[in-house]
Amino acid sequence: MIHHLRHTPWERPETRPAMANTDDLRPGLALTSRSLLRDGRPWIPVTGELHYSRVPRSRWRDALLLMRAGGVTLVSTYVFWIHHQERREREPVFDDGLDLAAFVRLARDTGLEVILRIGPWCHGEVRGGGLPDWVTAAGYAPRTDDPAYLEDVRAWFGHLGRQVGPLCGPDGPVIGIQLDNELYDQPGHLRTLKDVTRSCGLSAPLWTATAWGGADLPDGDVFPLYGGYGDGFWVDTGEGWDDSFRAHYFFSHQWDDPGIGRDLAGSPAAPAARQPGFPPATCELGGGMASAYHRRPLLSGADVAAVALAKLGSGSAWQGYYMYAGGANPRPGLQESQATGYPNDLPVLDYDFNAPIGAHLQTRDAFHLLRAQHAFLAAFGDRLATMNAVIAADPAPPALPDGSAPSGGSVPSGVRDRGSLRWAVRSDGRSGFVFVNAHQPYEPLPDHRDVRFDVELAEARVRFPHRPVTIPSGAFLWWPVNLDVAGVTIAWATLSPLTVLDVPGGDPVLVLAGTGGVPGCLAVPAGHRVSGHPVREHGGELVLEDLPASRSAVTVEAPSGERLRLLVLDEAEALRAWTPTVGGLRRLVLSDADIVEDGGTLLAVTAGGPTTVEVYPPLAVSGGYEGDARFERHEVGEPPEPVPVSIVRVGEASAPPVRPVTVPGRASAPDPETFLAHAAHYTITVPARTAGARSLLRVELVGDVAVASVGGRVQDLFWNGAPWDIDITPARNGEPVEVEVMIYPLGPGTPVWLPPEAEEIRRSLTGPAARIVSATVIDRRPVRLPS
C-alpha cells in the first residue's frame, strides 16, 4: 500500500511577538510564530522537570549532569511555596535542599538553562497546590486579583527576587518563568502576576503558562505550553484507558488536552484553538506517571517515547517532560490527599514518577529511548524547526505518476482506530522527515505490511522504499527524505538519523539507527558514488540495500566531491548510544554504562559488573581516520561479588478491614494506624557497602502499600508490580545495613486499578498477600575515562 502526503506551506506568514524580541531581551535568543531561535538559528529546546526540593542537595549535580547526558538543554522546576514557608510568622527558608539560587547556579555550571515555575499555585501533587495552609485558610480568594492575596504573593515573590533575581539578567541562566499552573479562566490575573513578578526583580525572555483544558490565556503575554500523558491517575478506578490518553499516540494538530488534571478542573472545556502567534510547544509530556492509591499506571519506556515522537511529528517546537527526574517530598504531610480536600491519595513521600531518571538516579528505558530522539534534535533540530507538519489526513490525494491510486494517508477514523497507519511528514518543501508511530500501551497496534510512502515536496517527489516493507507493531521511527548532510543528498532511508560526527582530518559521519524487522536501506541520487557496499540502480537512484549494523565504513561521494561516511547501528545498539561533546567534538559512545561528560572528560557510571565503553572519534584523536570507524575501547567496572542478603519476616500480615469509600470511584489509602495493625514486617540485612558507590536494594514484592526505613530515612510505595529500589547508600564504610520493610496486604478485592502484569498477580491470589519475593543489591560506581 502506498501512503501519500503532499507538502503544505505554512498557513500564515512568520511573525515575531514582542516576547523575547522587544521585551525582556536576551542576547542570542529570539522567538517567532514558528520556532525559537538561538544565535539566529532555529532551535528546538528539550526541557526536563526536576524538583530541587524533592532531590537531596548532594545529588543535584549528578542529576543535572545525567539530564544533560540524556539530551536535555533546559531544566524546569516548580518552586513550592509550602516547602519554603509553612508558617506566615516565619521567614521563608532557602538553605540546604531549599537553596534555590544554589540550584540555579549549579544548573548553569553544568551547562543547563532554567525554567522557574513559580506558581504561586503549582500543583505537582502537593498539598494546596504548593500554597501554604495559612494562604488557603486566609479568607481571601487565592489565584485571583484579590488585593489581600496579591499582597502575600508580592511578599513571597519578593523573597524569590532577592534569591534569584540576580540570575535572571541578560547573562543569567533563567530563560523562562511560568506563571501559576492550570489556571483556566483568569487571563487578567496572569497579567497581574507577570507585573508583580517583574516588580519583585524576576524576569525572563520567555513567560509561559499551561494552555490545556481550554485555558483562556492573555494573548501575547504568555507563551502557551501543552502536555500529553500516556496514562494518568486522575481518572476513576473503573474507567479504563481514557480516550484523552489514547489521543496522544496519534499525530494531530490538536494541541489542547481537556483531560489533564480534569478531576480538579471539573467538566472538561472544549479544546481551545492554539494562539497563532506562538509555535506549538510542550512542557508536560509525561516522562512517566505518579501512582495514586486508587489508580497506579506504569508506563513503559516505549509508552513515553512514542508520545514524544508523535508530538515531534505533529510539529512541536519545544519538547518538555514532566517528570524527567523523580524524587521524594522533603518531609511527611506535604502530599495531595483526600484528607486535605483532593480526590486522590498520593504517597506520603514517594514522587519517583517512574521517570526516565528515577528518584535515586537510576536510568530507565524511557531515558535511553528519548536520548535517541534528543540526539536527533541536537543534530537536525535547526532544520526540523523550519519544517511544517502535514498529517496523514488528505481526503482525496492525486493519482500517482504511474496512474495508481494512493491510500490517501490511511486516515485514522478516531482515537480508537487501531488499524490505520499513523504517520506524518515535516518538511520545508525541499527536504523532510517521515514520522511513523505503531506503538501504544494496553492495546497493541498491528503490523502494517507492504508499506511504501509517496512524499510530494515542492521541489521533489520521493516514493520509497524501493520495495514494500512491514512496519512492525511497537515501532516508532523518523526517516529522512531528500536530506542534505555535508553536501551529500540522502534521497531516502529506512533508517532513523541519530547524529552527525565531525572527524578532524576525515569525512563527516552520519550515524543512523535501524528498526527491528525493517531492512535498513538508503538511496542517493544518480551521480553519487558509493564505496564499501553494493548498490542497485532503481528509478534514477542508487539504493544501498540491507545495510548491516557494522563498524565498516560506507562512503558516499556527491558529484561536487563532498564525502560522507555512514555508520549504522541496530535497534539495541542505538539504546547504548551516547553523544557527548568532549574537546569541542561531538562523539559517539557505545556502552551499557551511563556516560556523563564532566569537566571535559567522560564518566562511566556502571551497575552490575564490568562493561565496555567505545568512543568515536577516539578521545586521543589527532588526525583523520579513513576506512572503518576506529572506536577507542575502554574496559570499566569490576566483576560483581555476590552480595548475600538476609530476609527475615518478623511480623505476619493480617486481613485488612473493608474501608469506606469517601470519594466515589476512588478508594482511600489505609491510615497509619490501620497500616501498622495489618502490615507484614520484614528485616532485610545487607553486608557493609563501600562509601562512594550509590547502593540500591531492589525489592520484588507483592502487596498494597509498603514503607521502608533505612537509618532514619523513610521511603514509601503504592505497589504497581514494578521492582522497588530502596536507597541504602552508606554514609561511611564498614557497617552493615538494616532495612525495615512493612507491607500492607493486597487482596483479590482491593478496589484499586493495577497495570496488566500486576493485575495478573492479583487475580492469582486466593487471599490477602504481603510478601517479599526477592531482594538484590545494585552498586552504581562512577569511573573516569582517561582523556
mmCIF file of N, CA and C in Angstrom, residues 290-394:
data_model
loop_
_atom_site.group_PDB
_atom_site.id
_atom_site.type_symbol
_atom_site.label_atom_id
_atom_site.label_comp_id
_atom_site.label_asym_id
_atom_site.label_seq_id
_atom_site.Cartn_x
_atom_site.Cartn_y
_atom_site.Cartn_z
ATOM 1 N N ALA A 290 2.816 9.390 38.187
ATOM 2 C CA ALA A 290 2.717 9.112 39.618
ATOM 3 C C ALA A 290 1.624 8.075 39.864
ATOM 4 N N SER A 291 1.754 7.369 40.956
ATOM 5 C CA SER A 291 0.717 6.441 41.390
ATOM 6 C C SER A 291 -0.116 7.102 42.476
ATOM 7 N N ALA A 292 -1.416 7.177 42.262
ATOM 8 C CA ALA A 292 -2.338 7.480 43.345
ATOM 9 C C ALA A 292 -2.773 6.141 43.942
ATOM 10 N N TYR A 293 -3.392 6.194 45.118
ATOM 11 C CA TYR A 293 -3.756 4.927 45.732
ATOM 12 C C TYR A 293 -4.740 4.160 44.863
ATOM 13 N N HIS A 294 -5.739 4.851 44.316
ATOM 14 C CA HIS A 294 -6.816 4.157 43.613
ATOM 15 C C HIS A 294 -6.431 3.727 42.207
ATOM 16 N N ARG A 295 -5.406 4.386 41.615
ATOM 17 C CA ARG A 295 -5.030 4.097 40.226
ATOM 18 C C ARG A 295 -3.523 4.241 40.097
ATOM 19 N N ARG A 296 -2.833 3.203 39.553
ATOM 20 C CA ARG A 296 -1.388 3.130 39.613
ATOM 21 C C ARG A 296 -0.792 2.803 38.236
ATOM 22 N N PRO A 297 -0.822 3.746 37.313
ATOM 23 C CA PRO A 297 -0.286 3.469 35.975
ATOM 24 C C PRO A 297 1.208 3.159 36.026
ATOM 25 N N LEU A 298 1.654 2.332 35.100
ATOM 26 C CA LEU A 298 3.073 2.011 34.961
ATOM 27 C C LEU A 298 3.395 2.037 33.472
ATOM 28 N N LEU A 299 3.837 3.184 33.000
ATOM 29 C CA LEU A 299 4.132 3.359 31.578
ATOM 30 C C LEU A 299 5.524 2.835 31.267
ATOM 31 N N SER A 300 5.640 2.121 30.166
ATOM 32 C CA SER A 300 6.943 1.628 29.726
ATOM 33 C C SER A 300 7.718 2.758 29.057
ATOM 34 N N GLY A 301 9.009 2.504 28.825
ATOM 35 C CA GLY A 301 9.801 3.486 28.096
ATOM 36 C C GLY A 301 9.246 3.762 26.718
ATOM 37 N N ALA A 302 8.774 2.718 26.042
ATOM 38 C CA ALA A 302 8.189 2.906 24.710
ATOM 39 C C ALA A 302 6.901 3.713 24.784
ATOM 40 N N ASP A 303 6.108 3.515 25.838
ATOM 41 C CA ASP A 303 4.882 4.301 26.003
ATOM 42 C C ASP A 303 5.205 5.793 26.072
ATOM 43 N N VAL A 304 6.284 6.126 26.763
ATOM 44 C CA VAL A 304 6.703 7.526 26.922
ATOM 45 C C VAL A 304 7.281 8.064 25.618
ATOM 46 N N ALA A 305 8.189 7.303 25.002
ATOM 47 C CA ALA A 305 8.902 7.785 23.818
ATOM 48 C C ALA A 305 7.982 7.911 22.612
ATOM 49 N N ALA A 306 6.948 7.060 22.521
ATOM 50 C CA ALA A 306 6.026 7.144 21.385
ATOM 51 C C ALA A 306 5.224 8.439 21.434
ATOM 52 N N VAL A 307 4.807 8.878 22.621
ATOM 53 C CA VAL A 307 4.107 10.157 22.730
ATOM 54 C C VAL A 307 5.032 11.293 22.302
ATOM 55 N N ALA A 308 6.275 11.255 22.780
ATOM 56 C CA ALA A 308 7.217 12.311 22.411
ATOM 57 C C ALA A 308 7.405 12.381 20.902
ATOM 58 N N LEU A 309 7.530 11.217 20.257
ATOM 59 C CA LEU A 309 7.711 11.218 18.808
ATOM 60 C C LEU A 309 6.463 11.725 18.090
ATOM 61 N N ALA A 310 5.285 11.360 18.604
ATOM 62 C CA ALA A 310 4.057 11.842 17.981
ATOM 63 C C ALA A 310 3.982 13.367 18.031
ATOM 64 N N LYS A 311 4.453 13.967 19.100
ATOM 65 C CA LYS A 311 4.448 15.430 19.194
ATOM 66 C C LYS A 311 5.472 16.039 18.239
ATOM 67 N N LEU A 312 6.644 15.408 18.132
ATOM 68 C CA LEU A 312 7.633 15.923 17.182
ATOM 69 C C LEU A 312 7.085 15.884 15.764
ATOM 70 N N GLY A 313 6.480 14.756 15.410
ATOM 71 C CA GLY A 313 5.930 14.635 14.060
ATOM 72 C C GLY A 313 4.760 15.553 13.807
ATOM 73 N N SER A 314 4.100 15.981 14.873
ATOM 74 C CA SER A 314 2.951 16.878 14.740
ATOM 75 C C SER A 314 3.357 18.342 14.660
ATOM 76 N N GLY A 315 4.659 18.618 14.810
ATOM 77 C CA GLY A 315 5.132 19.992 14.644
ATOM 78 C C GLY A 315 5.667 20.642 15.892
ATOM 79 N N SER A 316 5.924 19.889 16.959
ATOM 80 C CA SER A 316 6.398 20.500 18.199
ATOM 81 C C SER A 316 7.668 21.305 17.971
ATOM 82 N N ALA A 317 7.680 22.498 18.560
ATOM 83 C CA ALA A 317 8.852 23.370 18.508
ATOM 84 C C ALA A 317 9.609 23.373 19.829
ATOM 85 N N TRP A 318 9.098 22.601 20.805
ATOM 86 C CA TRP A 318 9.727 22.587 22.132
ATOM 87 C C TRP A 318 9.238 21.326 22.832
ATOM 88 N N GLN A 319 10.174 20.428 23.171
ATOM 89 C CA GLN A 319 9.838 19.188 23.858
ATOM 90 C C GLN A 319 10.109 19.361 25.352
ATOM 91 N N GLY A 320 9.065 19.246 26.172
ATOM 92 C CA GLY A 320 9.221 19.389 27.612
ATOM 93 C C GLY A 320 8.603 18.216 28.338
ATOM 94 N N TYR A 321 9.331 17.635 29.317
ATOM 95 C CA TYR A 321 8.889 16.416 30.010
ATOM 96 C C TYR A 321 8.613 16.679 31.484
ATOM 97 N N TYR A 322 7.523 16.079 31.955
ATOM 98 C CA TYR A 322 7.182 16.098 33.374
ATOM 99 C C TYR A 322 6.838 14.653 33.767
ATOM 100 N N MET A 323 7.512 14.094 34.716
ATOM 101 C CA MET A 323 8.794 14.476 35.248
ATOM 102 C C MET A 323 9.885 13.838 34.379
ATOM 103 N N TYR A 324 11.060 14.432 34.400
ATOM 104 C CA TYR A 324 12.203 13.796 33.757
ATOM 105 C C TYR A 324 13.094 13.120 34.802
ATOM 106 N N ALA A 325 13.120 13.683 36.007
ATOM 107 C CA ALA A 325 13.859 13.081 37.120
ATOM 108 C C ALA A 325 12.960 13.085 38.346
ATOM 109 N N GLY A 326 12.788 11.917 38.946
ATOM 110 C CA GLY A 326 11.895 11.786 40.084
ATOM 111 C C GLY A 326 12.544 12.214 41.382
ATOM 112 N N GLY A 327 11.785 12.083 42.483
ATOM 113 C CA GLY A 327 12.296 12.489 43.781
ATOM 114 C C GLY A 327 11.373 12.035 44.892
ATOM 115 N N ALA A 328 11.386 12.785 45.979
ATOM 116 C CA ALA A 328 10.543 12.477 47.126
ATOM 117 C C ALA A 328 10.239 13.771 47.860
ATOM 118 N N ASN A 329 9.073 13.830 48.474
ATOM 119 C CA ASN A 329 8.732 15.009 49.262
ATOM 120 C C ASN A 329 9.741 15.192 50.388
ATOM 121 N N PRO A 330 10.090 16.450 50.711
ATOM 122 C CA PRO A 330 11.148 16.670 51.704
ATOM 123 C C PRO A 330 10.765 16.281 53.125
ATOM 124 N N ARG A 331 9.476 16.151 53.407
ATOM 125 C CA ARG A 331 9.038 15.723 54.734
ATOM 126 C C ARG A 331 7.600 15.235 54.624
ATOM 127 N N PRO A 332 7.139 14.455 55.584
ATOM 128 C CA PRO A 332 5.762 13.944 55.524
ATOM 129 C C PRO A 332 4.740 15.075 55.624
ATOM 130 N N GLY A 333 3.558 14.785 55.091
ATOM 131 C CA GLY A 333 2.434 15.702 55.228
ATOM 132 C C GLY A 333 2.290 16.733 54.139
ATOM 133 N N LEU A 334 3.164 16.702 53.135
ATOM 134 C CA LEU A 334 3.110 17.698 52.062
ATOM 135 C C LEU A 334 2.380 17.193 50.827
ATOM 136 N N GLN A 335 1.932 15.959 50.854
ATOM 137 C CA GLN A 335 1.343 15.362 49.662
ATOM 138 C C GLN A 335 -0.138 15.715 49.512
ATOM 139 N N GLU A 336 -0.591 15.665 48.268
ATOM 140 C CA GLU A 336 -2.021 15.749 47.972
ATOM 141 C C GLU A 336 -2.721 14.534 48.576
ATOM 142 N N SER A 337 -3.876 14.740 49.205
ATOM 143 C CA SER A 337 -4.590 13.624 49.816
ATOM 144 C C SER A 337 -6.073 13.955 49.926
ATOM 145 N N GLN A 338 -6.863 12.914 50.068
ATOM 146 C CA GLN A 338 -8.294 13.131 50.275
ATOM 147 C C GLN A 338 -8.547 13.865 51.584
ATOM 148 N N ALA A 339 -7.692 13.658 52.575
ATOM 149 C CA ALA A 339 -7.861 14.334 53.857
ATOM 150 C C ALA A 339 -7.665 15.841 53.749
ATOM 151 N N THR A 340 -6.951 16.294 52.695
ATOM 152 C CA THR A 340 -6.734 17.734 52.521
ATOM 153 C C THR A 340 -7.561 18.295 51.366
ATOM 154 N N GLY A 341 -8.642 17.565 51.019
ATOM 155 C CA GLY A 341 -9.598 18.118 50.072
ATOM 156 C C GLY A 341 -9.405 17.747 48.626
ATOM 157 N N TYR A 342 -8.499 16.814 48.350
ATOM 158 C CA TYR A 342 -8.275 16.378 46.973
ATOM 159 C C TYR A 342 -8.988 15.058 46.722
ATOM 160 N N PRO A 343 -9.254 14.734 45.465
ATOM 161 C CA PRO A 343 -9.928 13.460 45.186
ATOM 162 C C PRO A 343 -8.999 12.257 45.242
ATOM 163 N N ASN A 344 -7.673 12.500 45.379
ATOM 164 C CA ASN A 344 -6.705 11.401 45.299
ATOM 165 C C ASN A 344 -5.854 11.329 46.553
ATOM 166 N N ASP A 345 -5.482 10.120 46.928
ATOM 167 C CA ASP A 345 -4.431 9.916 47.922
ATOM 168 C C ASP A 345 -3.137 9.609 47.193
ATOM 169 N N LEU A 346 -2.106 10.423 47.421
ATOM 170 C CA LEU A 346 -0.773 10.192 46.876
ATOM 171 C C LEU A 346 0.129 9.652 47.982
ATOM 172 N N PRO A 347 1.216 8.975 47.635
ATOM 173 C CA PRO A 347 2.137 8.530 48.679
ATOM 174 C C PRO A 347 2.603 9.696 49.546
ATOM 175 N N VAL A 348 2.868 9.413 50.782
ATOM 176 C CA VAL A 348 3.302 10.464 51.700
ATOM 177 C C VAL A 348 4.611 11.085 51.227
ATOM 178 N N LEU A 349 5.529 10.270 50.739
ATOM 179 C CA LEU A 349 6.854 10.757 50.354
ATOM 180 C C LEU A 349 7.179 10.538 48.877
ATOM 181 N N ASP A 350 6.868 9.388 48.334
ATOM 182 C CA ASP A 350 7.357 8.991 47.017
ATOM 183 C C ASP A 350 6.866 9.910 45.902
ATOM 184 N N TYR A 351 7.812 10.386 45.085
ATOM 185 C CA TYR A 351 7.467 11.095 43.852
ATOM 186 C C TYR A 351 8.451 10.672 42.758
ATOM 187 N N ASP A 352 8.729 9.380 42.711
ATOM 188 C CA ASP A 352 9.633 8.828 41.695
ATOM 189 C C ASP A 352 9.064 9.010 40.295
ATOM 190 N N PHE A 353 7.736 8.903 40.153
ATOM 191 C CA PHE A 353 7.025 9.163 38.902
ATOM 192 C C PHE A 353 7.348 8.140 37.815
ATOM 193 N N ASN A 354 8.119 7.100 38.157
ATOM 194 C CA ASN A 354 8.629 6.186 37.120
ATOM 195 C C ASN A 354 9.251 6.984 35.976
ATOM 196 N N ALA A 355 9.958 8.035 36.352
ATOM 197 C CA ALA A 355 10.523 8.978 35.392
ATOM 198 C C ALA A 355 11.727 8.371 34.677
ATOM 199 N N PRO A 356 12.152 8.975 33.561
ATOM 200 C CA PRO A 356 13.344 8.484 32.866
ATOM 201 C C PRO A 356 14.559 8.346 33.788
ATOM 202 N N ILE A 357 14.699 9.309 34.719
ATOM 203 C CA ILE A 357 15.699 9.210 35.777
ATOM 204 C C ILE A 357 14.934 9.043 37.080
ATOM 205 N N GLY A 358 15.182 7.937 37.778
ATOM 206 C CA GLY A 358 14.443 7.666 38.995
ATOM 207 C C GLY A 358 14.892 8.525 40.157
ATOM 208 N N ALA A 359 14.199 8.381 41.269
ATOM 209 C CA ALA A 359 14.485 9.189 42.454
ATOM 210 C C ALA A 359 15.896 8.976 42.978
ATOM 211 N N HIS A 360 16.513 7.828 42.662
ATOM 212 C CA HIS A 360 17.879 7.534 43.113
ATOM 213 C C HIS A 360 18.855 7.558 41.943
ATOM 214 N N LEU A 361 18.487 8.292 40.908
ATOM 215 C CA LEU A 361 19.313 8.495 39.711
ATOM 216 C C LEU A 361 19.499 7.221 38.903
ATOM 217 N N GLN A 362 18.527 6.293 39.008
ATOM 218 C CA GLN A 362 18.526 5.140 38.111
ATOM 219 C C GLN A 362 18.041 5.601 36.739
ATOM 220 N N THR A 363 18.675 5.134 35.687
ATOM 221 C CA THR A 363 18.175 5.439 34.349
ATOM 222 C C THR A 363 17.312 4.278 33.866
ATOM 223 N N ARG A 364 16.199 4.636 33.233
ATOM 224 C CA ARG A 364 15.223 3.643 32.794
ATOM 225 C C ARG A 364 15.131 3.633 31.269
ATOM 226 N N ASP A 365 14.357 2.711 30.742
ATOM 227 C CA ASP A 365 14.232 2.579 29.289
ATOM 228 C C ASP A 365 13.817 3.889 28.633
ATOM 229 N N ALA A 366 12.923 4.628 29.270
ATOM 230 C CA ALA A 366 12.479 5.897 28.680
ATOM 231 C C ALA A 366 13.651 6.845 28.474
ATOM 232 N N PHE A 367 14.585 6.847 29.410
ATOM 233 C CA PHE A 367 15.760 7.712 29.291
ATOM 234 C C PHE A 367 16.542 7.383 28.025
ATOM 235 N N HIS A 368 16.737 6.111 27.759
ATOM 236 C CA HIS A 368 17.546 5.714 26.611
ATOM 237 C C HIS A 368 16.797 5.927 25.297
ATOM 238 N N LEU A 369 15.517 5.620 25.280
ATOM 239 C CA LEU A 369 14.734 5.830 24.057
ATOM 240 C C LEU A 369 14.605 7.319 23.730
ATOM 241 N N LEU A 370 14.377 8.134 24.740
ATOM 242 C CA LEU A 370 14.280 9.577 24.496
ATOM 243 C C LEU A 370 15.631 10.157 24.096
ATOM 244 N N ARG A 371 16.702 9.602 24.646
ATOM 245 C CA ARG A 371 18.030 10.129 24.312
ATOM 246 C C ARG A 371 18.289 10.053 22.820
ATOM 247 N N ALA A 372 17.807 9.009 22.162
ATOM 248 C CA ALA A 372 17.981 8.901 20.711
ATOM 249 C C ALA A 372 17.260 10.041 19.998
ATOM 250 N N GLN A 373 16.033 10.343 20.424
ATOM 251 C CA GLN A 373 15.302 11.461 19.817
ATOM 252 C C GLN A 373 16.018 12.786 20.062
ATOM 253 N N HIS A 374 16.571 12.947 21.260
ATOM 254 C CA HIS A 374 17.243 14.207 21.587
ATOM 255 C C HIS A 374 18.556 14.348 20.827
ATOM 256 N N ALA A 375 19.248 13.233 20.569
ATOM 257 C CA ALA A 375 20.450 13.293 19.734
ATOM 258 C C ALA A 375 20.087 13.763 18.328
ATOM 259 N N PHE A 376 18.973 13.251 17.812
ATOM 260 C CA PHE A 376 18.468 13.687 16.510
ATOM 261 C C PHE A 376 18.189 15.188 16.521
ATOM 262 N N LEU A 377 17.568 15.687 17.587
ATOM 263 C CA LEU A 377 17.262 17.125 17.655
ATOM 264 C C LEU A 377 18.534 17.958 17.748
ATOM 265 N N ALA A 378 19.531 17.462 18.486
ATOM 266 C CA ALA A 378 20.778 18.210 18.596
ATOM 267 C C ALA A 378 21.461 18.347 17.236
ATOM 268 N N ALA A 379 21.330 17.325 16.389
ATOM 269 C CA ALA A 379 21.999 17.341 15.088
ATOM 270 C C ALA A 379 21.151 17.978 13.991
ATOM 271 N N PHE A 380 19.834 17.791 14.050
ATOM 272 C CA PHE A 380 18.969 18.203 12.944
ATOM 273 C C PHE A 380 17.836 19.138 13.382
ATOM 274 N N GLY A 381 17.805 19.501 14.654
ATOM 275 C CA GLY A 381 16.699 20.329 15.138
ATOM 276 C C GLY A 381 16.606 21.673 14.476
ATOM 277 N N ASP A 382 17.742 22.273 14.091
ATOM 278 C CA ASP A 382 17.679 23.575 13.439
ATOM 279 C C ASP A 382 16.938 23.489 12.112
ATOM 280 N N ARG A 383 17.012 22.332 11.452
ATOM 281 C CA ARG A 383 16.265 22.163 10.207
ATOM 282 C C ARG A 383 14.824 21.745 10.471
ATOM 283 N N LEU A 384 14.639 20.825 11.426
ATOM 284 C CA LEU A 384 13.283 20.371 11.731
ATOM 285 C C LEU A 384 12.402 21.523 12.177
ATOM 286 N N ALA A 385 12.967 22.476 12.897
ATOM 287 C CA ALA A 385 12.176 23.600 13.401
ATOM 288 C C ALA A 385 11.581 24.441 12.292
ATOM 289 N N THR A 386 12.179 24.421 11.116
ATOM 290 C CA THR A 386 11.663 25.212 9.995
ATOM 291 C C THR A 386 10.624 24.459 9.177
ATOM 292 N N MET A 387 10.355 23.202 9.564
ATOM 293 C CA MET A 387 9.525 22.330 8.729
ATOM 294 C C MET A 387 8.095 22.271 9.234
ATOM 295 N N ASN A 388 7.165 22.538 8.328
ATOM 296 C CA ASN A 388 5.745 22.449 8.645
ATOM 297 C C ASN A 388 5.334 20.980 8.728
ATOM 298 N N ALA A 389 4.388 20.694 9.605
ATOM 299 C CA ALA A 389 3.905 19.324 9.778
ATOM 300 C C ALA A 389 2.653 19.094 8.942
ATOM 301 N N VAL A 390 2.649 18.011 8.177
ATOM 302 C CA VAL A 390 1.489 17.574 7.413
ATOM 303 C C VAL A 390 1.153 16.172 7.882
ATOM 304 N N ILE A 391 -0.096 15.979 8.269
ATOM 305 C CA ILE A 391 -0.508 14.722 8.890
ATOM 306 C C ILE A 391 -1.387 13.951 7.925
ATOM 307 N N ALA A 392 -1.285 12.635 7.956
ATOM 308 C CA ALA A 392 -2.000 11.779 7.015
ATOM 309 C C ALA A 392 -3.500 11.933 7.179
ATOM 310 N N ALA A 393 -4.057 12.919 6.485
ATOM 311 C CA ALA A 393 -5.488 13.156 6.553
ATOM 312 C C ALA A 393 -6.023 13.750 5.257
ATOM 313 N N ASP A 394 -5.251 13.638 4.166
ATOM 314 C CA ASP A 394 -5.732 14.145 2.879
ATOM 315 C C ASP A 394 -6.909 13.304 2.409
#
